[in-house]
Coordinates of N, CA, C and O in Angstrom, one line a residue:
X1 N -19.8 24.6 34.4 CA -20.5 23.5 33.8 C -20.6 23.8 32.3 O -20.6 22.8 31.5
X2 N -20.5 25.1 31.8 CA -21.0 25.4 30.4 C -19.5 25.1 29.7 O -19.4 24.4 28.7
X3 N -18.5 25.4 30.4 CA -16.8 25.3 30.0 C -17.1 23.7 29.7 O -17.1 23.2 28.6
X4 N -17.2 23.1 30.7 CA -17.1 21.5 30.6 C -17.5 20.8 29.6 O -16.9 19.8 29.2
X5 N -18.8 21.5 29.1 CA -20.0 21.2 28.3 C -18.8 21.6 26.6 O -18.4 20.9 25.6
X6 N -18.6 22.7 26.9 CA -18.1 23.0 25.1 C -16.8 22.4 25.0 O -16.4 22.0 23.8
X7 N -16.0 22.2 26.2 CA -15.0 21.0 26.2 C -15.3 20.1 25.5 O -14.7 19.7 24.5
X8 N -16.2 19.7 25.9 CA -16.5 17.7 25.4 C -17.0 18.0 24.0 O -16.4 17.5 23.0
X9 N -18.1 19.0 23.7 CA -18.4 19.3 22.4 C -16.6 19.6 21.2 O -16.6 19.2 20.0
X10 N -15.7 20.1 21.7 CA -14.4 20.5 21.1 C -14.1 19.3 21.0 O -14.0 18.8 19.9
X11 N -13.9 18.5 22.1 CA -13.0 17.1 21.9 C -13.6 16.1 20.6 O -13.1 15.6 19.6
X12 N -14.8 15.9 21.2 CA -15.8 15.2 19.9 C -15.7 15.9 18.8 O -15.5 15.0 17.9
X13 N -15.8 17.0 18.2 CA -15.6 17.6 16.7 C -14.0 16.9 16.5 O -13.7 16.3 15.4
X14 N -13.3 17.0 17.3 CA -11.8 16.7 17.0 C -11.0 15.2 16.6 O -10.0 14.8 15.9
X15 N -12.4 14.6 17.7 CA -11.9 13.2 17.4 C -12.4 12.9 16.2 O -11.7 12.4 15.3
X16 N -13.9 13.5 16.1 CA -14.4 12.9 14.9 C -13.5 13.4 13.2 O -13.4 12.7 12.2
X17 N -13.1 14.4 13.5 CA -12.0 14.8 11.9 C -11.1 13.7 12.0 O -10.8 13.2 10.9
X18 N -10.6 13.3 13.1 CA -9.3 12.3 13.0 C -9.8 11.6 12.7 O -9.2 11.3 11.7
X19 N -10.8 10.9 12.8 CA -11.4 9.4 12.6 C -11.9 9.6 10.6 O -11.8 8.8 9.7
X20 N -12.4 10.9 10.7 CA -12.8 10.9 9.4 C -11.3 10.7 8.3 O -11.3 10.0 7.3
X21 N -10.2 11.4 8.7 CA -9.2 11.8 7.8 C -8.2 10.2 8.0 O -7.3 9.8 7.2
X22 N -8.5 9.5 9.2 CA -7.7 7.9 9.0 C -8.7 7.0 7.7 O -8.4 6.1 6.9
X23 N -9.9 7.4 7.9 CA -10.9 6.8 7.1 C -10.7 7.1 5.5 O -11.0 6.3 4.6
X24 N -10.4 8.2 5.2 CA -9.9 9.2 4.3 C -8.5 8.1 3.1 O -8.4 7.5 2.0
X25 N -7.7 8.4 4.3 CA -6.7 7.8 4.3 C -6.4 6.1 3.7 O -5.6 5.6 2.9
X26 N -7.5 5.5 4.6 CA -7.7 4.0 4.3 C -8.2 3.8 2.9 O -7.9 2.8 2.4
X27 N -8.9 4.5 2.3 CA -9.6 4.7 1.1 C -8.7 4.6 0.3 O -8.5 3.6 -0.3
X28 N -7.8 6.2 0.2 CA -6.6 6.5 -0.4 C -5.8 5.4 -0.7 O -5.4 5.1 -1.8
X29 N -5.6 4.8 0.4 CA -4.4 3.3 -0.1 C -5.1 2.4 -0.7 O -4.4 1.7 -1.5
X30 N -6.4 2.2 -0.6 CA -7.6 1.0 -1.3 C -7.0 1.3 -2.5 O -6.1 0.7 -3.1
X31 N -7.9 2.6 -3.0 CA -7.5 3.1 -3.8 C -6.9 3.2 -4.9 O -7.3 3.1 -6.0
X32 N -5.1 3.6 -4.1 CA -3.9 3.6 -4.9 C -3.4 1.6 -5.3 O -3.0 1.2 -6.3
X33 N -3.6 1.2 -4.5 CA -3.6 -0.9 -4.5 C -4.3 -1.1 -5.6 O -3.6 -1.6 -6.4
X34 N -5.8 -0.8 -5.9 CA -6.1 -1.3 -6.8 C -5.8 -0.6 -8.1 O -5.8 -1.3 -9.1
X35 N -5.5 0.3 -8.2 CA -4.7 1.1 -9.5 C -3.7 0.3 -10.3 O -3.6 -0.2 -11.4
X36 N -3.0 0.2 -8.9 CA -1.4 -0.4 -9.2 C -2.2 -1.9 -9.5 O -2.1 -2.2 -10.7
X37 N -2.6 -2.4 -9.1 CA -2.7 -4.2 -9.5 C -3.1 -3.9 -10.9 O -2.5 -4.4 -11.9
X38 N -3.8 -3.2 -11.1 CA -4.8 -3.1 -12.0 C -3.9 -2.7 -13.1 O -3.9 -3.1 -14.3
X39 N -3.0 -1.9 -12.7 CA -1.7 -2.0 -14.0 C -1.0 -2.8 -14.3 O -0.7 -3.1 -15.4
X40 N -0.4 -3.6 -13.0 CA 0.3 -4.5 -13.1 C 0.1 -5.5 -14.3 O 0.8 -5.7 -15.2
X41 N -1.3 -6.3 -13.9 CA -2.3 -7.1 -14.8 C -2.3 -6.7 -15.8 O -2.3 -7.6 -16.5
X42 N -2.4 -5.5 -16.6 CA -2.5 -5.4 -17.8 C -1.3 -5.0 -18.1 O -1.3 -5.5 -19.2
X43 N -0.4 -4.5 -18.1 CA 1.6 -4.0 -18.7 C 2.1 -5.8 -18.3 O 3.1 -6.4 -18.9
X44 N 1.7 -6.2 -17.7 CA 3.0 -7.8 -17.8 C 1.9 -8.8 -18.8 O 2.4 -9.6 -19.6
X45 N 0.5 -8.6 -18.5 CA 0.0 -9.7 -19.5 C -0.2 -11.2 -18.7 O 0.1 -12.3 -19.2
X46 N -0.7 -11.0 -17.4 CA -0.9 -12.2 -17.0 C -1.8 -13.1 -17.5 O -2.8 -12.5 -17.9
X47 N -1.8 -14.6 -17.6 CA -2.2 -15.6 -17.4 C -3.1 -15.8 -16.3 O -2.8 -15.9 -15.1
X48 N -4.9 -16.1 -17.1 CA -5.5 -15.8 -15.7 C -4.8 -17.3 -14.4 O -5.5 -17.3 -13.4
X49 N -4.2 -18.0 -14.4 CA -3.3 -19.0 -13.4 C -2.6 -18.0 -12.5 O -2.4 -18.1 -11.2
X50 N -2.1 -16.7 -13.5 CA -1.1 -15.7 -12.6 C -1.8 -14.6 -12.1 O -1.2 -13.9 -11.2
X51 N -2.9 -14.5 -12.5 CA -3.7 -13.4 -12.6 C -4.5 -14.1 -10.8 O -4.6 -13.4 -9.8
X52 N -4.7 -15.0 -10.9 CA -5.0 -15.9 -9.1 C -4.1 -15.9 -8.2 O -4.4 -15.8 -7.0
X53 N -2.4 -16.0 -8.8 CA -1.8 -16.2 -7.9 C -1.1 -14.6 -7.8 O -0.1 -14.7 -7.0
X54 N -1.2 -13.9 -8.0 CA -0.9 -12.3 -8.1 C -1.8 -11.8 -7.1 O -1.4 -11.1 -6.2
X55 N -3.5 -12.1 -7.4 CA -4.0 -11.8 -6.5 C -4.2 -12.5 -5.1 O -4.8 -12.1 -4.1
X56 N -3.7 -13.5 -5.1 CA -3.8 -14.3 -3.6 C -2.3 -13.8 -2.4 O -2.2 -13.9 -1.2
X57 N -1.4 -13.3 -3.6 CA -0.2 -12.7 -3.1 C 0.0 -11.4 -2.7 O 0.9 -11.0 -1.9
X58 N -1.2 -10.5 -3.3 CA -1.4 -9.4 -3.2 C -2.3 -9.5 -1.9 O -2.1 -8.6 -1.0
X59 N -3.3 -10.4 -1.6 CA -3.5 -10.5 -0.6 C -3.3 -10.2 0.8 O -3.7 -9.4 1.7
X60 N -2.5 -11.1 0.5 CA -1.6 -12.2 1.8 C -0.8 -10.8 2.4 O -1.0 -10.4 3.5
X61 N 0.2 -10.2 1.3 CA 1.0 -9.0 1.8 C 0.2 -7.7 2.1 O 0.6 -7.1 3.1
X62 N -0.9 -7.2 1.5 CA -1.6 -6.0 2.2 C -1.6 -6.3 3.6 O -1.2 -5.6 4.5
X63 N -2.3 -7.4 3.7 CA -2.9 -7.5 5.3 C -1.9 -7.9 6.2 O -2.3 -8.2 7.3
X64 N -0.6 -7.9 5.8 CA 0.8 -7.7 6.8 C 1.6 -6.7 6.6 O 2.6 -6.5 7.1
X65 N 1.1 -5.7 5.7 CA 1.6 -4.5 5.5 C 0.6 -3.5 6.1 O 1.2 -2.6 6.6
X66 N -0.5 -3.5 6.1 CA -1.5 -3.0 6.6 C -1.1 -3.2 8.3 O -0.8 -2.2 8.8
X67 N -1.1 -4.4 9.0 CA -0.6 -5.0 10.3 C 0.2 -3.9 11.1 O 0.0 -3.3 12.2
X68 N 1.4 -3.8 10.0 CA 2.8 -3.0 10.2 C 2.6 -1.9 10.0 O 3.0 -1.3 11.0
X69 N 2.1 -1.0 9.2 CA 1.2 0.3 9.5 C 0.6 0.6 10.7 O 0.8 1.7 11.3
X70 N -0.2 -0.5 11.3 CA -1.4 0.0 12.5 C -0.5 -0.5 13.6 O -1.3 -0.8 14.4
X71 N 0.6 -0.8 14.0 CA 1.4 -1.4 15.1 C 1.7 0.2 15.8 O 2.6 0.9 15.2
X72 N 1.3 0.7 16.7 CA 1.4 2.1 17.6 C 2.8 1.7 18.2 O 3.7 2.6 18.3
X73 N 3.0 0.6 18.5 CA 4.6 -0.1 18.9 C 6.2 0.3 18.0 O 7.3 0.3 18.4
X74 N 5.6 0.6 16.8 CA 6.6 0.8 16.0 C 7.1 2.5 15.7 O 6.2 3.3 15.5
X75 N 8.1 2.9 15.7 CA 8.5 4.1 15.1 C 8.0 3.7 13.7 O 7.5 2.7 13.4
X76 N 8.3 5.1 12.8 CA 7.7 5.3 11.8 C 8.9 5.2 10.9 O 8.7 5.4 9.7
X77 N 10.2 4.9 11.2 CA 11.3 4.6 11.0 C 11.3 2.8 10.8 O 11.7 2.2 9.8
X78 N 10.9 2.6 11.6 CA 10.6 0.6 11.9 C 9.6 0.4 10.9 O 9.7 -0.5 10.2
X79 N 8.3 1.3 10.8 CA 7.4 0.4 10.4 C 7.8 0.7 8.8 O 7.5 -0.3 8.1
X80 N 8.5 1.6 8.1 CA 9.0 1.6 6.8 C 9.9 0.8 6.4 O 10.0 0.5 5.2
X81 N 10.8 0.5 7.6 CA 11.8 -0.7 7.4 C 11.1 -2.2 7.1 O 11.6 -3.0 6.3
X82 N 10.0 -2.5 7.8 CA 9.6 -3.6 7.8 C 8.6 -4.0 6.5 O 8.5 -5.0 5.8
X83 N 7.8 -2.6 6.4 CA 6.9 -2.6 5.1 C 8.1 -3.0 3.9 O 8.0 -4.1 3.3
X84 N 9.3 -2.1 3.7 CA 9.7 -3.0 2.7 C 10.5 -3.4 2.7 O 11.3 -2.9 1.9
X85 N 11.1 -5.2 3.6 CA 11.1 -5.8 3.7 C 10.1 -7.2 3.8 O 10.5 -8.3 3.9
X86 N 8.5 -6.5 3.8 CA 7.6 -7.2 2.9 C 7.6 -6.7 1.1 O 7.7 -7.1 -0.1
X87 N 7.6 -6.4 1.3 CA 7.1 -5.7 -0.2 C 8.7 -6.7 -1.0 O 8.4 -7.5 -1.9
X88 N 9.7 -6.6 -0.6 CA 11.0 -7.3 -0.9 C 10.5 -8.9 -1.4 O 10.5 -9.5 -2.4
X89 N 10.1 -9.1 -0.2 CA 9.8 -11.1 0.1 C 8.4 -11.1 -1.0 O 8.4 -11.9 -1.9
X90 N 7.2 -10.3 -0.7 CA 6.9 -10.3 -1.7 C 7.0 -10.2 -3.5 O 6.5 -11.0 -4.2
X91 N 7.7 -9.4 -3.9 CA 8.4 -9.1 -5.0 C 9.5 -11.0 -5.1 O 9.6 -11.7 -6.1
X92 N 9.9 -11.1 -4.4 CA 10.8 -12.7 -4.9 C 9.8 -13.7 -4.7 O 10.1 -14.6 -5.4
X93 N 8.6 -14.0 -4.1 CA 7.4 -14.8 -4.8 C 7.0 -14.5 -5.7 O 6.9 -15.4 -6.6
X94 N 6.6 -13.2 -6.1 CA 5.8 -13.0 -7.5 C 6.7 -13.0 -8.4 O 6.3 -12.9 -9.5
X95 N 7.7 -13.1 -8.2 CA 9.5 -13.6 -9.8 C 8.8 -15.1 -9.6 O 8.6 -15.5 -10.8
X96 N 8.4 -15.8 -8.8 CA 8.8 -17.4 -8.7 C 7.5 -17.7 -10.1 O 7.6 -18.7 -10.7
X97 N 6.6 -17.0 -10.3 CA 6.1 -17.7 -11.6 C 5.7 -16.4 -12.5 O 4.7 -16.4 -13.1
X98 N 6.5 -15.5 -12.5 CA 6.6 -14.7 -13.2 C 7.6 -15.2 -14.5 O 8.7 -15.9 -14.3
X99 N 7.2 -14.8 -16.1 CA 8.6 -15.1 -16.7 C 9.3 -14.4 -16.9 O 9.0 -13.3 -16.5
X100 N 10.7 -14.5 -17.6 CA 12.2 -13.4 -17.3 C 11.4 -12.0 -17.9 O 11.6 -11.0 -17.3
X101 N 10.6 -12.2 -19.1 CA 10.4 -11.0 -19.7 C 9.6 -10.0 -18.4 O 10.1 -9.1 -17.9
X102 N 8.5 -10.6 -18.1 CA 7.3 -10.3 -16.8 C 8.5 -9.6 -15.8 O 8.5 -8.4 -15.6
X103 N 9.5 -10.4 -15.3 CA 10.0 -9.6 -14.0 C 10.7 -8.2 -14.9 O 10.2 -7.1 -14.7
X104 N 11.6 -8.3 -15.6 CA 12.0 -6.8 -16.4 C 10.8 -5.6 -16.3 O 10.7 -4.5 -15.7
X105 N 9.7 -6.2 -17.3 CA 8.5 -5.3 -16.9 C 8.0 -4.6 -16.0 O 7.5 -3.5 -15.9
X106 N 8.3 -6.0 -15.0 CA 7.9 -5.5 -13.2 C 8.7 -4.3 -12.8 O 8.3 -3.2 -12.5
X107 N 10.2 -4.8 -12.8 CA 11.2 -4.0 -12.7 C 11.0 -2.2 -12.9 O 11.2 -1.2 -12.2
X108 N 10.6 -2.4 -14.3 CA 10.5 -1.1 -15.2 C 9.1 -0.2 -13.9 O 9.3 0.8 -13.2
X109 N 8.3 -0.7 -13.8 CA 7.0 -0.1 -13.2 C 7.3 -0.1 -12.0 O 6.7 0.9 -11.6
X110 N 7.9 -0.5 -11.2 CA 8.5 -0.4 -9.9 C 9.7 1.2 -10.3 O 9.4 2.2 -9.8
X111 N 10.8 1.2 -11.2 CA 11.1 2.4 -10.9 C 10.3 3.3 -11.2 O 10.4 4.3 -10.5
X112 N 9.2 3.3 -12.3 CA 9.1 4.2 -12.7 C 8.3 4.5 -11.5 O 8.5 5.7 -11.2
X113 N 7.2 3.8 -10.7 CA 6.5 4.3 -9.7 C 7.3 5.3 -8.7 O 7.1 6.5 -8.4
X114 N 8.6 4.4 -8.5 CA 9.7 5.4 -7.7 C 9.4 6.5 -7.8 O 8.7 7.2 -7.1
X115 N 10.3 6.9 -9.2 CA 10.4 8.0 -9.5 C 9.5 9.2 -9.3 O 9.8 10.3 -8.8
X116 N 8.3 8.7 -9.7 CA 7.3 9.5 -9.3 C 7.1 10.1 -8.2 O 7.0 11.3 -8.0
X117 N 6.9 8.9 -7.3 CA 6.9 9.5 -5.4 C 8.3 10.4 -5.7 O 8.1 11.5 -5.3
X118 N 9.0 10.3 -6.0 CA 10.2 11.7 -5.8 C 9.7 12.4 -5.8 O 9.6 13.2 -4.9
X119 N 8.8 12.7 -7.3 CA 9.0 13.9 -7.9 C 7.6 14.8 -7.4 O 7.4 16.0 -7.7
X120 N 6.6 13.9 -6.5 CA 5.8 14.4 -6.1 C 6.3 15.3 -4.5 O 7.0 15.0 -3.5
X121 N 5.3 16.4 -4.9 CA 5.5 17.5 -3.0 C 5.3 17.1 -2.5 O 4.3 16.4 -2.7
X122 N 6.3 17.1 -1.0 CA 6.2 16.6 0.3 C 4.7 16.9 0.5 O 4.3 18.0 0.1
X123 N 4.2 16.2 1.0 CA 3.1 16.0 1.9 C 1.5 15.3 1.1 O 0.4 15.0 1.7
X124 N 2.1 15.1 -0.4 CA 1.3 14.2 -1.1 C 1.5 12.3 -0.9 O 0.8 11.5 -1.6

């Protein structure tokens, strides 16, 4: 009975770190989203018109990117494929009232974000 008992006590400490470190996690991306908008908006110089439709776009795509994340259905192979294949469709709306100068800009902060994730250690 006492084995049984510290079982369930183990399982519950265990579940509860996983739940804590997905929570962790969900922050982290909050987080890193609002950084990046938050750059975005100020290095292109939107127009608060663009500054509404950036954020109604930014929207729209977290919460089907977010979707494709939580899908247990997908390999983690699939769900990267599909994230950016949003992230794509999104990027050619936000061109559609972005001007020529604005998408170059974009461009520029897109590699340079790249870059970075390279240059950061695995497991960051």
């Amino acid at each position: 009975m006492k084995k049984l008992l510290l079982s369930f006590i183990i399982m519950g400490m265990v579940a509860t770190a996983a739940i804590a470190q997905e929570q962790k996690d969900v922050k982290d991306i909050n987080k890193e989203r609002t950084e990046w908008n938050k750059k975005v908006k100020d290095e292109l110089n939107l127009t608060t018109e663009q500054t509404e439709k950036y954020d109604a776009l930014c929207k729209e795509y977290d919460a089907k990117i977010d979707k494709v994340m939580q899908d247990a259905t997908l390999s983690k192979d699939a769900q990267k494929e599909k994230k950016m294949a949003l992230k794509k469709e999104k990027q050619s709306k936000l061109f559609e009232f972005l001007t020529p100068e604005q998408q170059t800009t974009y461009k520029g902060l897109i590699e340079e974000k790249m870059k970075e994730k390279q240059m950061a250690p695995k497991g960051y």
